[in-house]
Short mmCIF file of C-alpha atoms and ligand atoms in Angstrom, two decimals:
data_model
loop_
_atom_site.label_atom_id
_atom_site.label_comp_id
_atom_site.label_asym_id
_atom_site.label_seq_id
_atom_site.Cartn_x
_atom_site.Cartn_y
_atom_site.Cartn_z
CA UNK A 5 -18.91 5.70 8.85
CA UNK A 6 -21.26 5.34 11.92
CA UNK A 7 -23.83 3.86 9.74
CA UNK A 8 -26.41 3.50 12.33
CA UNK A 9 -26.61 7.02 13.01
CA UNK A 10 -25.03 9.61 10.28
CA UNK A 11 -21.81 11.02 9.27
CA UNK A 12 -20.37 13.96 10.98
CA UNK A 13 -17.55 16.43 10.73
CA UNK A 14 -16.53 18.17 13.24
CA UNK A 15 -15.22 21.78 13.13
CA UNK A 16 -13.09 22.81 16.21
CA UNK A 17 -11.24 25.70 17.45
CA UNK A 18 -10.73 29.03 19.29
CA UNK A 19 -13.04 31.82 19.25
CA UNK A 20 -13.32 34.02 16.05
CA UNK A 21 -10.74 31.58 13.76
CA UNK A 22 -13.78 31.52 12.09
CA UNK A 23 -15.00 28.33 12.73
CA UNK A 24 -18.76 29.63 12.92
CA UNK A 25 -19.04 31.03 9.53
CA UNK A 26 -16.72 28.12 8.08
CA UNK A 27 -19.23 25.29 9.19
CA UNK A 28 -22.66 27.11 8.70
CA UNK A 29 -21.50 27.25 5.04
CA UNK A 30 -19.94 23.75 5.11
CA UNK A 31 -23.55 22.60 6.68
CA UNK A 32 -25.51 24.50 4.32
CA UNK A 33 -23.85 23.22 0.84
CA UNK A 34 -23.96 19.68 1.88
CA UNK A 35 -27.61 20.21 2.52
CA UNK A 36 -26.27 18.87 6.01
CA UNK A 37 -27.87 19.22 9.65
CA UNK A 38 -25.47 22.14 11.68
CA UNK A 39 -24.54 21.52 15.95
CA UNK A 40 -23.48 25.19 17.03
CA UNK A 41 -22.73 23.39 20.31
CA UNK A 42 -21.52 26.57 22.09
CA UNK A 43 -24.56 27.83 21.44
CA UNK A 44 -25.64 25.46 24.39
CA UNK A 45 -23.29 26.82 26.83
CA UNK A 46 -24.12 30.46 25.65
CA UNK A 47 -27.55 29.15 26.86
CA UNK A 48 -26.85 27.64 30.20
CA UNK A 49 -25.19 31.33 30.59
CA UNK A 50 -28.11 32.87 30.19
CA UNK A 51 -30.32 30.88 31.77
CA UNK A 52 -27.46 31.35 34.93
CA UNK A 53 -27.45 34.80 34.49
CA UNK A 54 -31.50 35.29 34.80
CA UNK A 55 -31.25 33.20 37.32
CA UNK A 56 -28.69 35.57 39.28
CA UNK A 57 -26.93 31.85 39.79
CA UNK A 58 -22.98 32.35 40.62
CA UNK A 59 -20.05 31.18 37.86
CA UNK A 60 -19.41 28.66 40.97
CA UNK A 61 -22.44 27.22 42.23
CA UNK A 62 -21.63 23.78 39.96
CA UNK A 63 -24.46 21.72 41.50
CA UNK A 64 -27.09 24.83 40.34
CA UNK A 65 -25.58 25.23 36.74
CA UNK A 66 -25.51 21.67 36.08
CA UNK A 67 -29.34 21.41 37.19
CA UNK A 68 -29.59 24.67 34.78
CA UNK A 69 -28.03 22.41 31.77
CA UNK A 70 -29.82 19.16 32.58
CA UNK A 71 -33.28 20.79 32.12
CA UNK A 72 -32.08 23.57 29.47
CA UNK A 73 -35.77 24.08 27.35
CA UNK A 74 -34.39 25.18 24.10
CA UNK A 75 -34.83 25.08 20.17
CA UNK A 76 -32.95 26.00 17.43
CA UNK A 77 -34.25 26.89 13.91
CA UNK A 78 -30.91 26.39 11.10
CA UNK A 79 -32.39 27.71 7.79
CA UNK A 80 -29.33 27.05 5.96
CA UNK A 81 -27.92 30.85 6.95
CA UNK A 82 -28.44 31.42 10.03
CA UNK A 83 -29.40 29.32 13.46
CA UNK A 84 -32.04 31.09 15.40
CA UNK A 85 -32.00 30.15 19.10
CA UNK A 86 -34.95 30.14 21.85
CA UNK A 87 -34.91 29.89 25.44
CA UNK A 88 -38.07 28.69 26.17
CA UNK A 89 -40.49 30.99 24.54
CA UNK A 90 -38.11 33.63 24.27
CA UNK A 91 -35.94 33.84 21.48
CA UNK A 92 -32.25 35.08 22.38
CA UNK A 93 -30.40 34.83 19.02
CA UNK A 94 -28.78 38.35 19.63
CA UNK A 95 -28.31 38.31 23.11
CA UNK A 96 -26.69 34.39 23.12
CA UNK A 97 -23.53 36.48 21.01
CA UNK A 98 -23.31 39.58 23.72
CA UNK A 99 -20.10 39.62 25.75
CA UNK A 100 -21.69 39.27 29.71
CA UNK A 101 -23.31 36.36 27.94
CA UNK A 102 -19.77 35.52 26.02
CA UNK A 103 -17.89 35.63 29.71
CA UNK A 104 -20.37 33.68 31.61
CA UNK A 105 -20.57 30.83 29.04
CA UNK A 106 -16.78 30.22 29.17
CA UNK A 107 -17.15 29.80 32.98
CA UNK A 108 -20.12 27.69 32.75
CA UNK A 109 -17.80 25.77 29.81
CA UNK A 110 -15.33 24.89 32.60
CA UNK A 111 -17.69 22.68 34.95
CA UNK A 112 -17.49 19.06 34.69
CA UNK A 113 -20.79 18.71 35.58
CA UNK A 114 -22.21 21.16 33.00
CA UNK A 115 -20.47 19.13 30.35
CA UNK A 116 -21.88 16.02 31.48
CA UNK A 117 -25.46 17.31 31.38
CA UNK A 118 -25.10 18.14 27.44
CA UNK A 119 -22.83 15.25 26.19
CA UNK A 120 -26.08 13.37 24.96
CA UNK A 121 -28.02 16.29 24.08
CA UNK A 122 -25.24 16.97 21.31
CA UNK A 123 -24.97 13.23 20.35
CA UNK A 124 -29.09 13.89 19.22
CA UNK A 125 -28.09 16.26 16.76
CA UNK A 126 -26.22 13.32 14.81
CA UNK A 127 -28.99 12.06 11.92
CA UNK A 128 -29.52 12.12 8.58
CA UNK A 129 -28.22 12.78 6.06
CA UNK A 130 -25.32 14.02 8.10
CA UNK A 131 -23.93 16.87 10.91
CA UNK A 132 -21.65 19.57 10.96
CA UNK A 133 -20.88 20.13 14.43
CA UNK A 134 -18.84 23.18 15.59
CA UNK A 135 -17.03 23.83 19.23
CA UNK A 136 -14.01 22.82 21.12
CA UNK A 137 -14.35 19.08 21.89
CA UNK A 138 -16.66 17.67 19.01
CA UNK A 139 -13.55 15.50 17.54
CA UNK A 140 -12.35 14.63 21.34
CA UNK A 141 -15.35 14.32 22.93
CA UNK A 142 -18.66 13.96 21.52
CA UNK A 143 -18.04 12.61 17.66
CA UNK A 144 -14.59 10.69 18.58
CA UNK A 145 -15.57 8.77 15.59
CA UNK A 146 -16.45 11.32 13.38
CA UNK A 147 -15.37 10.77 9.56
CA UNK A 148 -13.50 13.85 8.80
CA UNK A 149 -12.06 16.25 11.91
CA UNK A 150 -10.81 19.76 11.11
CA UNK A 151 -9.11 22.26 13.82
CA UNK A 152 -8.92 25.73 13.02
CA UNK A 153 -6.55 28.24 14.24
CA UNK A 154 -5.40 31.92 13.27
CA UNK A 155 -3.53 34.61 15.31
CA UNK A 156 -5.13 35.95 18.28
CA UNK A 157 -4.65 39.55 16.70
CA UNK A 158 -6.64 38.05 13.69
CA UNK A 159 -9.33 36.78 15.51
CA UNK A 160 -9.62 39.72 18.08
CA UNK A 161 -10.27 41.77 15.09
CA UNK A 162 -12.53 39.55 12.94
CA UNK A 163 -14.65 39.61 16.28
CA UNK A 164 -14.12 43.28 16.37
CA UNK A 165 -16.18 43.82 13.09
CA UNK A 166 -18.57 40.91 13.63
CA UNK A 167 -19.69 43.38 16.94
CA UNK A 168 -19.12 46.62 15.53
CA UNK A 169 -21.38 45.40 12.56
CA UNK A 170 -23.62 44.68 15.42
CA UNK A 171 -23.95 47.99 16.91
CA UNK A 172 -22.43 47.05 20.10
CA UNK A 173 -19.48 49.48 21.54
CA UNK A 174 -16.64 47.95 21.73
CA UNK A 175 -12.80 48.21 22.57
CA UNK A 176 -10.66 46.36 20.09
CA UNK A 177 -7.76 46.36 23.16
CA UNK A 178 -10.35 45.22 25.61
CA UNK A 179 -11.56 41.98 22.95
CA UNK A 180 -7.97 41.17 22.75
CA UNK A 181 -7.55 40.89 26.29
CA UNK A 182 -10.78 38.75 26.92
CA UNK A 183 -10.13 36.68 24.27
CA UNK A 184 -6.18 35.92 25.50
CA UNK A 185 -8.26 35.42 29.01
CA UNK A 186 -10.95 33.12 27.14
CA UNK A 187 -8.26 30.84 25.24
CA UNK A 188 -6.34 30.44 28.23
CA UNK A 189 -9.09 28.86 30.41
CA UNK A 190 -11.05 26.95 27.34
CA UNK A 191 -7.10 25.50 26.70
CA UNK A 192 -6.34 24.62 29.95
CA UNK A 193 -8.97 23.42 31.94
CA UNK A 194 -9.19 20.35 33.20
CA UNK A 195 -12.25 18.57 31.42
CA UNK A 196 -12.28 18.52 27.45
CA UNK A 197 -9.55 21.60 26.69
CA UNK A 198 -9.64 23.25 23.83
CA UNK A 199 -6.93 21.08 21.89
CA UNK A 200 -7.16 18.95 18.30
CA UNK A 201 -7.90 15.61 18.34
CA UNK A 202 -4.98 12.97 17.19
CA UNK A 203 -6.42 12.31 13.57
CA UNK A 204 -7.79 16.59 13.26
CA UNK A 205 -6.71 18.16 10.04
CA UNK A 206 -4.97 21.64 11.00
CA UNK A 207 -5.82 24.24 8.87
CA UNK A 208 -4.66 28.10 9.91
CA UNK A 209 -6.92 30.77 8.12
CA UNK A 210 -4.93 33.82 9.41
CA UNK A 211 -4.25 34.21 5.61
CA UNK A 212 -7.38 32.52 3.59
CA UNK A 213 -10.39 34.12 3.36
CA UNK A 214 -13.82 32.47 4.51
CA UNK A 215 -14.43 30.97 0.87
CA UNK A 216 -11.00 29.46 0.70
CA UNK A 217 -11.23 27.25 3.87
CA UNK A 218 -14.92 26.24 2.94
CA UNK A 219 -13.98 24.97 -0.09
CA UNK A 220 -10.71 23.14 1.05
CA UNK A 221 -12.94 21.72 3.95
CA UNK A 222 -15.51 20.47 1.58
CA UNK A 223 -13.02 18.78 -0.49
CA UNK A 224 -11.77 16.86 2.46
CA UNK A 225 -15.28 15.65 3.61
CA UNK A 226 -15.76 14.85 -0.42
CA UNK A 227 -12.80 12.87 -0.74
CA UNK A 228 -13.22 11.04 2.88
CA UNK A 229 -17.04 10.53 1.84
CA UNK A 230 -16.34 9.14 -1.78
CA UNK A 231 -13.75 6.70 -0.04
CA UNK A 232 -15.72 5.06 2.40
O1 LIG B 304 -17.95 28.89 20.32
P1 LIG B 304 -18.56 29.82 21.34
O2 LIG B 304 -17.76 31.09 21.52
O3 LIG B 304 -20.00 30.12 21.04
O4 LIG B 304 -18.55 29.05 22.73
C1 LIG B 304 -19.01 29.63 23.92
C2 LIG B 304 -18.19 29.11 25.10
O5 LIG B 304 -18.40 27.72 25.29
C3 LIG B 304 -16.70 29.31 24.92
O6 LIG B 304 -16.13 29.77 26.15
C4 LIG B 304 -16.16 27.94 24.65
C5 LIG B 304 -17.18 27.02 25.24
N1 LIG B 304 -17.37 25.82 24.45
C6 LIG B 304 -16.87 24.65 24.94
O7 LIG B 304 -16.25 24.64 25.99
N2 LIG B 304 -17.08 23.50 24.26
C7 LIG B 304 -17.76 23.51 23.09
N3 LIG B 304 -17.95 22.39 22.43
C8 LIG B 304 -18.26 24.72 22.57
C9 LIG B 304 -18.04 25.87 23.27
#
């Protein structure tokens, strides 16, 4: 254990394999802190997108993510996100915002500018940090890694209801498509893709249901935790 700092899982994998849900819970019954680290992306995107800034223009999104003003309020259910003064919880999970975040994801430079900002998130009594590179990346020495997966049908249809529930109109065809697009360029670009780290535990919840992967999660951390 990093006993300087705090111990941290980390939670990674592809959009809607239900990662989000899994580690807010996971967080929330260790009485743990949570990292919803695409969160920050989601709010470089919108900061880009007020900004009228181009998915291109590295040098201007990076300067976007350097001086990102946010805060985030985890009450143990839900994180509640602000962009300055403004709070953007609902519009961080729209799909403009969704599409411009991946594209902001891919820039080296972007990256760069939140590596530390993440690494803050790592105190007492512990962290719970969900995205794509938190085992690779940011926590390479985190105590317990876990990569989720399920099918892309399952996911484009978990994220189907999450939206619908929303009250946003939506095409399940169209969230299949996007989300094919979205895997494909979080997998395979060229700074920190979208793959589990060496030591990751694997765990495919196609077939379990939310409870069932938080509680074989928590018995992980519990038995890593109780060893150390
Ligand atoms: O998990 P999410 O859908 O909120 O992430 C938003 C985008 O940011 C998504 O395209 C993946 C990317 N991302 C990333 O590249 N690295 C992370 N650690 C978290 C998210």
């Amino acid at each position: 254990m990093n006993r300087v700092s705090a111990p941290v899982v980390t939670i990674d994998g592809p959009v809607g394999s239900g990662k989000g849900t899994i580690s807010t819970r996971l967080a929330a019954r260790l009485g743990w802190r949570f990292l919803d680290s695409g969160a920050l992306y989601r709010l470089v995107a919108i900061a880009a997108l007020r900004q009228g800034l181009a998915g291109d223009d590295h040098d201007a999104l990076a300067r976007e993510a350097r001086d990102l003003d946010c805060r985030f309020e985890f009450d143990g259910q839900e994180t509640r996100v602000w962009l300055g003064e403004e709070e953007v919880t609902r519009e961080l999970r729209s799909e403009p915002v969704s599409l411009m975040a991946s594209r902001v994801a891919a820039v080296p430079a972007v990256r760069a500018a939140l590596v530390q900002r993440q690494r803050d998130f790592r105190r007492p009594p512990g962290l719970v940090a969900d995205g794509r590179d938190m085992g690779t990346v940011i926590f390479p020495d985190a105590e317990v890694k876990l990569f989720l997966t399920a099918s892309t049908e399952a996911r484009a249809e978990r994220r189907y209801k999450q939206l619908k529930a929303k009250g946003e109109r939506v095409k399940l065809s169209r969230l299949f498509r996007d989300l094919a697009a979205r895997d494909e360029r979080d997998s395979s670009r060229e700074v920190a893709p979208l793959r589990p780290a060496e030591d990751a535990i694997l765990i495919d919840s196609t077939e379990l249901d939310i409870d069932e992967v938080v509680q074989k999660a928590y018995v992980v951390v519990h038995e890593k935790l109780s060893k150390d």
